[in-house]
Tab-separated table of C-alpha atoms in Angstrom:
chain	number	residue	atom	x	y	z
A	1	UNK	CA	-8.709	-30.783	21.940
A	2	UNK	CA	-7.511	-29.549	18.587
A	3	UNK	CA	-7.920	-25.890	17.841
A	4	UNK	CA	-11.086	-24.766	15.534
A	5	UNK	CA	-12.790	-21.792	15.066
A	6	UNK	CA	-15.555	-21.686	17.641
A	7	UNK	CA	-17.723	-18.702	16.402
A	8	UNK	CA	-17.823	-16.358	13.507
A	9	UNK	CA	-19.187	-12.699	13.633
A	10	UNK	CA	-20.146	-9.901	11.065
A	11	UNK	CA	-20.727	-6.267	11.686
A	12	UNK	CA	-22.233	-4.888	8.620
A	13	UNK	CA	-22.498	-1.457	10.004
A	14	UNK	CA	-19.632	0.248	12.125
A	15	UNK	CA	-20.636	0.222	15.706
A	16	UNK	CA	-23.928	-1.473	15.454
A	17	UNK	CA	-25.032	-4.894	16.706
A	18	UNK	CA	-23.318	-7.766	14.964
A	19	UNK	CA	-24.777	-11.060	13.479
A	20	UNK	CA	-23.700	-14.448	14.464
A	21	UNK	CA	-22.946	-16.771	11.581
A	22	UNK	CA	-22.206	-20.509	11.054
A	23	UNK	CA	-20.306	-19.869	7.912
A	24	UNK	CA	-19.000	-16.652	5.997
A	25	UNK	CA	-16.882	-16.230	2.890
A	26	UNK	CA	-13.687	-14.766	3.589
A	27	UNK	CA	-12.530	-11.492	1.453
A	28	UNK	CA	-9.271	-9.877	0.958
A	29	UNK	CA	-10.674	-7.225	3.446
A	30	UNK	CA	-12.440	-9.247	5.932
A	31	UNK	CA	-15.605	-11.357	6.403
A	32	UNK	CA	-18.278	-10.999	3.899
A	33	UNK	CA	-20.222	-7.874	4.512
A	34	UNK	CA	-18.220	-6.890	7.665
A	35	UNK	CA	-17.861	-2.896	8.287
A	36	UNK	CA	-18.918	-2.169	4.732
A	37	UNK	CA	-21.159	0.893	6.048
A	38	UNK	CA	-20.215	3.487	8.625
A	39	UNK	CA	-22.345	6.196	10.215
A	40	UNK	CA	-20.938	9.666	9.751
A	41	UNK	CA	-21.862	13.141	10.895
A	42	UNK	CA	-22.398	15.861	7.996
A	43	UNK	CA	-18.831	16.247	7.705
A	44	UNK	CA	-17.846	12.725	6.832
A	45	UNK	CA	-16.723	11.889	10.388
A	46	UNK	CA	-17.513	8.596	11.640
A	47	UNK	CA	-19.526	8.013	14.666
A	48	UNK	CA	-19.250	4.921	17.078
A	49	UNK	CA	-20.446	3.733	20.194
A	50	UNK	CA	-17.845	5.701	21.741
A	51	UNK	CA	-19.811	8.898	21.293
A	52	UNK	CA	-23.334	7.060	21.134
A	53	UNK	CA	-23.715	3.885	23.170
A	54	UNK	CA	-27.283	3.480	21.778
A	55	UNK	CA	-25.730	2.402	18.449
A	56	UNK	CA	-25.606	-1.063	20.065
A	57	UNK	CA	-29.067	-1.420	20.224
A	58	UNK	CA	-29.782	-1.192	16.361
A	59	UNK	CA	-29.851	-4.933	15.176
A	60	UNK	CA	-28.949	-5.596	11.523
A	61	UNK	CA	-29.853	-8.221	9.137
A	62	UNK	CA	-28.873	-9.588	5.905
A	63	UNK	CA	-31.625	-11.065	3.016
A	64	UNK	CA	-30.976	-11.570	-0.480
A	65	UNK	CA	-31.741	-8.249	-1.594
A	66	UNK	CA	-31.332	-5.784	1.766
A	67	UNK	CA	-29.324	-4.881	4.696
A	68	UNK	CA	-32.081	-4.199	7.257
A	69	UNK	CA	-31.705	-2.566	10.447
A	70	UNK	CA	-34.377	-2.891	13.358
A	71	UNK	CA	-34.427	-0.438	16.205
A	72	UNK	CA	-35.700	-1.478	19.619
A	73	UNK	CA	-39.124	-0.610	19.031
A	74	UNK	CA	-39.250	-2.839	15.793
A	75	UNK	CA	-39.230	-0.055	13.184
A	76	UNK	CA	-36.858	-1.165	10.449
A	77	UNK	CA	-34.838	0.470	7.702
A	78	UNK	CA	-34.495	-1.644	4.423
A	79	UNK	CA	-31.031	-0.703	2.498
A	80	UNK	CA	-30.599	-2.225	-0.909
A	81	UNK	CA	-27.535	-4.462	-1.392
A	82	UNK	CA	-26.769	-2.941	-4.845
A	83	UNK	CA	-24.372	-0.005	-4.773
A	84	UNK	CA	-25.972	3.525	-4.739
A	85	UNK	CA	-24.995	5.340	-8.150
A	86	UNK	CA	-23.511	8.477	-6.504
A	87	UNK	CA	-20.467	9.815	-6.251
A	88	UNK	CA	-17.955	9.054	-3.449
A	89	UNK	CA	-17.909	11.568	-0.554
A	90	UNK	CA	-15.405	12.081	2.405
A	91	UNK	CA	-15.043	9.299	5.441
A	92	UNK	CA	-12.742	10.175	8.003
A	93	UNK	CA	-11.757	7.318	10.655
A	94	UNK	CA	-9.626	8.229	13.134
A	95	UNK	CA	-6.721	9.696	11.094
A	96	UNK	CA	-7.503	7.856	7.994
A	97	UNK	CA	-9.348	9.739	5.096
A	98	UNK	CA	-11.268	7.636	2.625
A	99	UNK	CA	-14.195	7.257	0.302
A	100	UNK	CA	-17.750	6.219	0.887
A	101	UNK	CA	-21.288	6.272	-1.152
A	102	UNK	CA	-24.049	7.879	0.552
A	103	UNK	CA	-27.282	5.831	0.977
A	104	UNK	CA	-29.513	8.529	0.390
A	105	UNK	CA	-31.625	10.849	2.467
A	106	UNK	CA	-34.367	8.120	3.387
A	107	UNK	CA	-31.672	6.416	5.211
A	108	UNK	CA	-30.252	9.564	6.622
A	109	UNK	CA	-33.533	10.685	8.366
A	110	UNK	CA	-34.079	7.178	9.691
A	111	UNK	CA	-30.804	7.185	11.714
A	112	UNK	CA	-30.773	10.617	12.601
A	113	UNK	CA	-34.131	10.371	14.175
A	114	UNK	CA	-33.025	7.184	16.216
A	115	UNK	CA	-29.834	8.560	16.946
A	116	UNK	CA	-30.889	12.080	18.020
A	117	UNK	CA	-28.303	13.753	15.661
A	118	UNK	CA	-27.687	14.801	11.989
A	119	UNK	CA	-26.002	11.563	10.398
A	120	UNK	CA	-25.530	9.778	7.022
A	121	UNK	CA	-24.698	6.128	6.061
A	122	UNK	CA	-22.149	5.606	3.794
A	123	UNK	CA	-20.999	2.232	1.902
A	124	UNK	CA	-17.792	1.103	1.028
A	125	UNK	CA	-17.230	1.857	-2.789
A	126	UNK	CA	-16.217	-0.694	-5.294
A	127	UNK	CA	-12.917	0.312	-6.078
A	128	UNK	CA	-12.315	0.450	-2.035
A	129	UNK	CA	-8.645	2.086	-1.839
A	130	UNK	CA	-8.477	2.039	2.021
A	131	UNK	CA	-5.092	0.582	3.470
A	132	UNK	CA	-3.949	-1.056	6.437
A	133	UNK	CA	-1.122	1.141	7.963
A	134	UNK	CA	2.176	-0.163	6.450
A	135	UNK	CA	3.714	0.515	9.807
A	136	UNK	CA	2.567	-2.659	11.107
A	137	UNK	CA	2.502	-4.731	7.900
A	138	UNK	CA	5.769	-3.340	5.925
A	139	UNK	CA	5.676	-3.823	2.371
A	140	UNK	CA	2.632	-6.276	2.400
A	141	UNK	CA	-0.332	-4.448	0.883
A	142	UNK	CA	-3.825	-4.729	2.338
A	143	UNK	CA	-6.951	-3.274	2.607
A	144	UNK	CA	-9.961	-2.765	4.717
A	145	UNK	CA	-13.544	-1.602	4.744
A	146	UNK	CA	-14.769	0.876	7.581
A	147	UNK	CA	-13.191	-1.050	10.603
A	148	UNK	CA	-10.963	0.794	12.804
A	149	UNK	CA	-7.723	-0.067	11.237
A	150	UNK	CA	-7.709	-3.865	10.195
A	151	UNK	CA	-10.094	-6.303	8.509
A	152	UNK	CA	-10.059	-8.889	11.066
A	153	UNK	CA	-10.092	-9.305	14.806
A	154	UNK	CA	-9.256	-12.702	16.391
A	155	UNK	CA	-10.140	-13.565	19.930
A	156	UNK	CA	-10.002	-17.056	21.854
A	157	UNK	CA	-12.433	-18.367	24.361
A	158	UNK	CA	-9.600	-19.449	26.593
A	159	UNK	CA	-8.730	-15.701	26.543
A	160	UNK	CA	-12.334	-14.793	27.635
A	161	UNK	CA	-12.094	-17.278	30.334
A	162	UNK	CA	-8.826	-16.137	31.844
A	163	UNK	CA	-10.083	-12.509	31.789
A	164	UNK	CA	-13.217	-13.535	33.513
A	165	UNK	CA	-11.493	-15.276	36.032
A	166	UNK	CA	-9.530	-12.248	36.833
A	167	UNK	CA	-12.894	-9.915	36.952
A	168	UNK	CA	-14.647	-12.632	39.321
A	169	UNK	CA	-11.841	-12.492	41.879
A	170	UNK	CA	-12.363	-8.946	41.875
A	171	UNK	CA	-15.946	-9.335	42.673
A	172	UNK	CA	-16.986	-8.323	39.235
A	173	UNK	CA	-19.467	-9.772	36.750
A	174	UNK	CA	-17.954	-12.097	33.941
A	175	UNK	CA	-18.355	-10.873	30.588
A	176	UNK	CA	-19.653	-12.203	27.102
A	177	UNK	CA	-17.355	-12.304	24.053
A	178	UNK	CA	-19.854	-9.800	22.453
A	179	UNK	CA	-17.966	-7.148	24.508
A	180	UNK	CA	-15.091	-7.466	22.410
A	181	UNK	CA	-16.595	-7.617	18.820
A	182	UNK	CA	-14.510	-10.153	17.239
A	183	UNK	CA	-14.666	-11.669	13.709
A	184	UNK	CA	-13.141	-15.011	14.412
A	185	UNK	CA	-13.187	-16.611	17.534
A	186	UNK	CA	-11.214	-19.676	18.171
A	187	UNK	CA	-11.162	-22.393	20.776
A	188	UNK	CA	-8.743	-25.135	21.878
A	189	UNK	CA	-5.813	-22.921	22.516
A	190	UNK	CA	-4.154	-22.057	25.704
A	191	UNK	CA	-5.105	-18.251	26.924
A	192	UNK	CA	-4.111	-15.601	25.173
A	193	UNK	CA	-2.163	-17.803	22.338
A	194	UNK	CA	-3.296	-15.233	19.519
A	195	UNK	CA	-0.761	-12.893	20.779
A	196	UNK	CA	1.938	-15.367	21.288
A	197	UNK	CA	1.406	-16.377	17.455
A	198	UNK	CA	2.034	-14.851	14.283
A	199	UNK	CA	-0.212	-16.853	12.019
A	200	UNK	CA	-3.660	-18.490	12.106
A	201	UNK	CA	-3.603	-21.359	9.153
A	202	UNK	CA	-6.106	-23.821	7.924
A	203	UNK	CA	-6.602	-25.575	4.642
A	204	UNK	CA	-5.844	-23.060	1.889
A	205	UNK	CA	-6.026	-20.234	4.861
A	206	UNK	CA	-3.317	-18.392	6.490
A	207	UNK	CA	-4.062	-14.951	8.326
A	208	UNK	CA	-1.049	-12.724	9.959
A	209	UNK	CA	-1.824	-11.962	13.325
A	210	UNK	CA	0.241	-8.691	13.116
A	211	UNK	CA	-1.178	-6.034	16.204
A	212	UNK	CA	-2.747	-6.888	19.282
A	213	UNK	CA	-6.162	-4.762	19.629
A	214	UNK	CA	-5.721	-2.182	22.327
A	215	UNK	CA	-9.449	-1.727	23.677
A	216	UNK	CA	-11.410	1.493	24.176
A	217	UNK	CA	-14.439	2.325	26.171
A	218	UNK	CA	-17.022	0.455	23.865
A	219	UNK	CA	-15.629	-3.170	25.634
A	220	UNK	CA	-17.741	-1.090	28.736
A	221	UNK	CA	-20.969	-0.929	27.073
A	222	UNK	CA	-23.554	-3.661	27.406
A	223	UNK	CA	-24.037	-4.640	23.609
A	224	UNK	CA	-27.657	-5.513	24.332
A	225	UNK	CA	-29.061	-2.596	26.222
A	226	UNK	CA	-26.087	-0.168	25.374
A	227	UNK	CA	-25.883	0.476	29.118
A	228	UNK	CA	-22.440	0.578	31.088
A	229	UNK	CA	-22.853	-1.628	34.057
A	230	UNK	CA	-19.418	-1.199	35.738
A	231	UNK	CA	-17.666	2.134	34.597
A	232	UNK	CA	-14.109	1.678	33.306
A	233	UNK	CA	-14.525	-2.241	33.385
A	234	UNK	CA	-12.901	-4.643	31.531
A	235	UNK	CA	-10.268	-2.071	31.048
A	236	UNK	CA	-8.990	-1.377	34.526
A	237	UNK	CA	-9.042	-5.312	34.876
A	238	UNK	CA	-7.318	-5.474	31.406
A	239	UNK	CA	-4.114	-3.264	32.363
A	240	UNK	CA	-3.676	-5.270	35.484
A	241	UNK	CA	-2.731	-8.465	33.358
A	242	UNK	CA	0.354	-9.257	31.465
A	243	UNK	CA	-0.312	-11.118	28.457
A	244	UNK	CA	1.057	-8.458	26.101
A	245	UNK	CA	4.325	-6.901	26.774
A	246	UNK	CA	3.121	-3.127	26.275
A	247	UNK	CA	1.280	-1.634	29.079
A	248	UNK	CA	-2.327	-1.227	28.217
A	249	UNK	CA	-5.785	-2.653	27.952
A	250	UNK	CA	-5.451	-5.327	25.105
A	251	UNK	CA	-7.868	-8.128	24.074
A	252	UNK	CA	-8.003	-9.908	20.585
A	253	UNK	CA	-5.362	-9.892	17.868
A	254	UNK	CA	-5.844	-7.743	14.653
A	255	UNK	CA	-5.208	-9.537	11.550
A	256	UNK	CA	-4.884	-9.454	7.588
A	257	UNK	CA	-5.573	-12.016	5.147
A	258	UNK	CA	-2.474	-13.402	3.520
A	259	UNK	CA	-4.103	-16.348	1.723
A	260	UNK	CA	-7.526	-17.617	1.438
A	261	UNK	CA	-9.764	-14.703	-0.038
A	262	UNK	CA	-12.721	-16.452	-1.352
A	263	UNK	CA	-12.469	-19.414	1.130
A	264	UNK	CA	-15.672	-20.088	3.140
A	265	UNK	CA	-14.974	-20.302	7.101
A	266	UNK	CA	-17.288	-21.987	9.252
A	267	UNK	CA	-17.608	-22.809	12.863
A	268	UNK	CA	-15.807	-26.156	13.866
A	269	UNK	CA	-13.238	-25.489	11.035
A	270	UNK	CA	-9.828	-27.076	12.323
A	271	UNK	CA	-7.157	-24.331	12.771
A	272	UNK	CA	-3.668	-24.187	13.995
A	273	UNK	CA	-1.767	-21.095	15.430
A	274	UNK	CA	1.806	-20.685	14.328
Protein backbone atom coordinates (compact mmCIF):
# COMPACT_ATOMS: atom_id res chain seq x y z
CA UNK A 1 0.00 0.00 0.00
CA UNK A 2 1.33 3.45 -0.92
CA UNK A 3 1.88 5.84 1.97
CA UNK A 4 -0.68 8.60 2.40
CA UNK A 5 -2.20 10.94 4.94
CA UNK A 6 -4.72 8.93 6.95
CA UNK A 7 -6.15 11.76 9.07
CA UNK A 8 -5.62 15.40 10.01
CA UNK A 9 -6.20 16.97 13.43
CA UNK A 10 -6.28 20.59 14.56
CA UNK A 11 -6.20 21.76 18.20
CA UNK A 12 -7.21 25.43 18.14
CA UNK A 13 -6.74 25.93 21.91
CA UNK A 14 -3.67 24.33 23.39
CA UNK A 15 -4.58 21.26 25.49
CA UNK A 16 -8.32 21.34 24.73
CA UNK A 17 -9.97 18.69 22.54
CA UNK A 18 -9.08 18.59 18.86
CA UNK A 19 -11.03 18.82 15.62
CA UNK A 20 -10.73 16.03 13.05
CA UNK A 21 -10.70 17.57 9.57
CA UNK A 22 -10.70 16.15 6.06
CA UNK A 23 -8.47 18.92 4.78
CA UNK A 24 -6.46 21.81 6.16
CA UNK A 25 -4.25 24.56 4.79
CA UNK A 26 -0.62 24.19 5.82
CA UNK A 27 1.04 27.38 7.04
CA UNK A 28 4.67 27.98 7.95
CA UNK A 29 3.57 27.64 11.61
CA UNK A 30 1.60 24.40 11.21
CA UNK A 31 -1.96 23.55 10.22
CA UNK A 32 -4.35 26.49 9.94
CA UNK A 33 -5.78 27.41 13.38
CA UNK A 34 -3.69 24.83 15.21
CA UNK A 35 -2.64 25.93 18.73
CA UNK A 36 -3.43 29.59 18.04
CA UNK A 37 -4.94 30.07 21.52
CA UNK A 38 -3.59 29.20 24.96
CA UNK A 39 -5.07 29.28 28.46
CA UNK A 40 -2.81 30.92 31.04
CA UNK A 41 -2.86 31.92 34.68
CA UNK A 42 -2.91 35.58 35.69
CA UNK A 43 0.88 35.79 35.25
CA UNK A 44 0.78 34.42 31.71
CA UNK A 45 2.12 30.94 32.51
CA UNK A 46 0.47 28.31 30.30
CA UNK A 47 -1.95 25.73 31.69
CA UNK A 48 -2.47 22.28 30.15
CA UNK A 49 -3.99 18.90 30.92
CA UNK A 50 -0.83 18.09 32.85
CA UNK A 51 -2.27 20.05 35.77
CA UNK A 52 -5.94 20.25 34.72
CA UNK A 53 -7.17 17.07 33.03
CA UNK A 54 -10.73 18.34 32.56
CA UNK A 55 -9.45 20.65 29.82
CA UNK A 56 -9.78 17.58 27.56
CA UNK A 57 -13.56 17.79 27.85
CA UNK A 58 -13.84 21.29 26.37
CA UNK A 59 -14.66 20.77 22.69
CA UNK A 60 -13.79 23.43 20.09
CA UNK A 61 -15.44 24.17 16.76
CA UNK A 62 -14.86 26.79 14.10
CA UNK A 63 -17.38 28.61 11.95
CA UNK A 64 -16.86 31.46 9.52
CA UNK A 65 -16.59 34.07 12.25
CA UNK A 66 -15.96 32.32 15.59
CA UNK A 67 -14.00 29.89 17.65
CA UNK A 68 -16.69 28.09 19.68
CA UNK A 69 -15.96 26.19 22.88
CA UNK A 70 -18.54 23.75 24.25
CA UNK A 71 -18.49 22.41 27.81
CA UNK A 72 -19.83 18.95 28.72
CA UNK A 73 -23.11 20.51 29.88
CA UNK A 74 -23.46 22.14 26.41
CA UNK A 75 -22.73 25.71 27.45
CA UNK A 76 -20.94 27.65 24.73
CA UNK A 77 -18.32 30.35 24.53
CA UNK A 78 -18.02 32.30 21.26
CA UNK A 79 -14.70 33.99 20.43
CA UNK A 80 -14.43 36.23 17.39
CA UNK A 81 -11.83 35.16 14.83
CA UNK A 82 -10.95 38.82 14.41
CA UNK A 83 -7.76 39.62 16.30
CA UNK A 84 -8.50 41.61 19.47
CA UNK A 85 -7.30 45.21 19.47
CA UNK A 86 -5.18 44.96 22.61
CA UNK A 87 -1.51 45.28 23.43
CA UNK A 88 0.35 41.94 23.55
CA UNK A 89 1.00 40.50 27.00
CA UNK A 90 3.30 37.86 28.43
CA UNK A 91 2.90 34.13 27.71
CA UNK A 92 5.35 31.56 29.05
CA UNK A 93 5.40 28.01 27.65
CA UNK A 94 7.99 25.92 29.49
CA UNK A 95 11.10 28.11 29.21
CA UNK A 96 9.87 29.99 26.16
CA UNK A 97 8.77 33.61 26.61
CA UNK A 98 6.42 34.90 23.91
CA UNK A 99 3.47 37.22 23.45
CA UNK A 100 -0.29 36.74 23.29
CA UNK A 101 -3.39 38.86 22.73
CA UNK A 102 -5.86 38.62 25.62
CA UNK A 103 -9.38 37.65 24.50
CA UNK A 104 -11.04 39.65 27.25
CA UNK A 105 -12.91 39.31 30.52
CA UNK A 106 -15.96 37.41 29.25
CA UNK A 107 -13.80 34.55 27.95
CA UNK A 108 -11.74 34.65 31.16
CA UNK A 109 -14.84 34.41 33.38
CA UNK A 110 -16.35 31.53 31.34
CA UNK A 111 -13.14 29.49 31.37
CA UNK A 112 -12.33 30.31 35.00
CA UNK A 113 -15.75 29.06 36.09
CA UNK A 114 -15.34 25.80 34.19
CA UNK A 115 -11.73 25.14 35.21
CA UNK A 116 -12.32 26.34 38.79
CA UNK A 117 -9.26 28.60 38.79
CA UNK A 118 -8.53 32.12 37.53
CA UNK A 119 -7.36 31.94 33.91
CA UNK A 120 -7.03 34.06 30.78
CA UNK A 121 -7.40 33.10 27.12
CA UNK A 122 -4.71 34.47 24.80
CA UNK A 123 -4.18 34.32 21.05
CA UNK A 124 -1.09 34.30 18.84
CA UNK A 125 -0.43 37.87 17.63
CA UNK A 126 -0.23 38.79 13.95
CA UNK A 127 3.55 39.31 14.10
CA UNK A 128 4.32 36.11 16.00
CA UNK A 129 8.03 35.86 16.82
CA UNK A 130 8.11 32.55 18.72
CA UNK A 131 10.89 30.49 17.17
CA UNK A 132 11.49 26.76 17.14
CA UNK A 133 14.63 25.98 19.14
CA UNK A 134 17.77 26.40 17.01
CA UNK A 135 19.35 23.57 19.02
CA UNK A 136 17.43 21.12 16.80
CA UNK A 137 17.12 22.92 13.48
CA UNK A 138 20.39 24.86 13.29
CA UNK A 139 20.35 27.90 11.04
CA UNK A 140 16.90 27.17 9.61
CA UNK A 141 14.38 29.64 11.01
CA UNK A 142 10.93 28.25 11.86
CA UNK A 143 8.14 29.65 14.00
CA UNK A 144 5.35 28.03 15.94
CA UNK A 145 2.25 29.23 17.75
CA UNK A 146 1.49 27.88 21.22
CA UNK A 147 2.54 24.26 20.56
CA UNK A 148 5.03 22.87 23.08
CA UNK A 149 7.95 23.55 20.78
CA UNK A 150 7.31 22.53 17.17
CA UNK A 151 4.54 23.41 14.69
CA UNK A 152 3.68 19.84 13.65
CA UNK A 153 3.48 16.36 15.16
CA UNK A 154 3.52 13.37 12.79
CA UNK A 155 2.49 9.83 13.76
CA UNK A 156 1.86 6.59 11.87
CA UNK A 157 -1.05 4.17 12.20
CA UNK A 158 1.43 1.27 12.07
CA UNK A 159 3.28 2.74 15.06
CA UNK A 160 0.06 2.82 17.07
CA UNK A 161 -0.63 -0.79 16.08
CA UNK A 162 2.83 -1.81 17.32
CA UNK A 163 2.28 -0.02 20.63
CA UNK A 164 -1.19 -1.52 21.05
CA UNK A 165 0.16 -5.00 20.37
CA UNK A 166 2.61 -4.48 23.24
CA UNK A 167 -0.12 -3.08 25.51
CA UNK A 168 -2.49 -5.99 24.81
CA UNK A 169 0.34 -8.45 25.42
CA UNK A 170 0.66 -6.89 28.87
CA UNK A 171 -3.11 -7.29 29.47
CA UNK A 172 -3.68 -3.55 29.05
CA UNK A 173 -6.31 -1.87 26.86
CA UNK A 174 -5.42 -0.71 23.35
CA UNK A 175 -5.47 3.07 22.85
CA UNK A 176 -6.84 5.37 20.15
CA UNK A 177 -4.55 7.75 18.29
CA UNK A 178 -6.25 10.69 20.07
CA UNK A 179 -4.12 9.95 23.16
CA UNK A 180 -1.11 11.29 21.28
CA UNK A 181 -2.69 14.42 19.78
CA UNK A 182 -0.94 14.34 16.37
CA UNK A 183 -1.58 16.79 13.55
CA UNK A 184 -0.83 14.48 10.62
CA UNK A 185 -1.39 10.73 10.78
CA UNK A 186 0.13 8.64 8.02
CA UNK A 187 -0.55 5.09 6.89
CA UNK A 188 1.19 2.68 4.57
CA UNK A 189 4.55 2.75 6.35
CA UNK A 190 6.31 0.25 8.57
CA UNK A 191 6.04 0.84 12.35
CA UNK A 192 7.95 3.90 13.59
CA UNK A 193 9.11 4.86 10.10
CA UNK A 194 8.64 8.45 11.21
CA UNK A 195 11.67 8.05 13.49
CA UNK A 196 13.84 6.49 10.79
CA UNK A 197 13.08 9.24 8.27
CA UNK A 198 14.20 12.85 8.00
CA UNK A 199 11.55 14.14 5.60
CA UNK A 200 7.89 13.72 4.75
CA UNK A 201 7.30 14.81 1.18
CA UNK A 202 4.48 15.19 -1.29
CA UNK A 203 3.72 17.32 -4.30
CA UNK A 204 5.13 20.78 -3.47
CA UNK A 205 5.42 19.65 0.16
CA UNK A 206 8.45 19.02 2.34
CA UNK A 207 8.40 18.61 6.12
CA UNK A 208 11.57 18.12 8.14
CA UNK A 209 11.13 15.39 10.75
CA UNK A 210 13.58 16.79 13.24
CA UNK A 211 12.92 15.35 16.72
CA UNK A 212 11.18 12.33 18.29
CA UNK A 213 8.42 13.52 20.62
CA UNK A 214 9.01 12.55 24.24
CA UNK A 215 5.64 12.04 25.82
CA UNK A 216 4.20 13.30 29.10
CA UNK A 217 1.31 12.36 31.39
CA UNK A 218 -1.25 13.81 28.96
CA UNK A 219 -1.02 10.47 27.11
CA UNK A 220 -2.46 8.79 30.23
CA UNK A 221 -5.64 10.92 30.05
CA UNK A 222 -8.74 9.72 28.22
CA UNK A 223 -9.29 12.53 25.73
CA UNK A 224 -13.08 12.14 25.84
CA UNK A 225 -13.68 11.94 29.58
CA UNK A 226 -10.60 13.53 31.15
CA UNK A 227 -10.14 10.41 33.30
CA UNK A 228 -7.00 8.32 33.80
CA UNK A 229 -7.89 4.66 33.22
CA UNK A 230 -4.48 3.04 33.82
CA UNK A 231 -2.04 5.25 35.76
CA UNK A 232 1.32 5.55 34.04
CA UNK A 233 0.23 4.00 30.76
CA UNK A 234 1.17 4.09 27.94
CA UNK A 235 4.34 5.78 29.22
CA UNK A 236 5.60 2.69 31.05
CA UNK A 237 5.10 0.50 28.00
CA UNK A 238 6.70 3.00 25.61
CA UNK A 239 9.79 3.01 27.82
CA UNK A 240 10.20 -0.75 27.24
CA UNK A 241 10.28 -0.32 23.45
CA UNK A 242 13.39 0.36 21.37
CA UNK A 243 12.03 2.37 18.43
CA UNK A 244 14.10 5.39 19.53
CA UNK A 245 17.75 4.98 20.46
CA UNK A 246 17.49 7.38 23.39
CA UNK A 247 15.84 5.90 26.46
CA UNK A 248 12.45 7.34 27.30
CA UNK A 249 8.77 7.31 26.32
CA UNK A 250 8.61 8.48 22.70
CA UNK A 251 5.74 8.47 20.22
CA UNK A 252 5.44 10.59 17.08
CA UNK A 253 7.90 12.92 15.41
CA UNK A 254 8.09 16.71 15.66
CA UNK A 255 8.36 18.49 12.32
CA UNK A 256 8.84 21.90 10.74
CA UNK A 257 7.76 23.14 7.32
CA UNK A 258 10.49 23.40 4.70
CA UNK A 259 8.22 23.78 1.67
CA UNK A 260 4.48 23.89 1.14
CA UNK A 261 3.17 26.86 3.10
CA UNK A 262 -0.27 27.69 1.72
CA UNK A 263 -0.83 24.19 0.32
CA UNK A 264 -4.02 22.26 1.05
CA UNK A 265 -3.39 18.94 2.82
CA UNK A 266 -6.15 16.32 2.64
CA UNK A 267 -6.85 12.80 3.81
CA UNK A 268 -5.71 10.28 1.22
CA UNK A 269 -2.99 12.64 -0.03
CA UNK A 270 0.01 10.58 -1.26
CA UNK A 271 3.23 11.13 0.67
CA UNK A 272 6.66 9.55 0.87
CA UNK A 273 9.15 9.27 3.69
CA UNK A 274 12.82 9.95 3.07
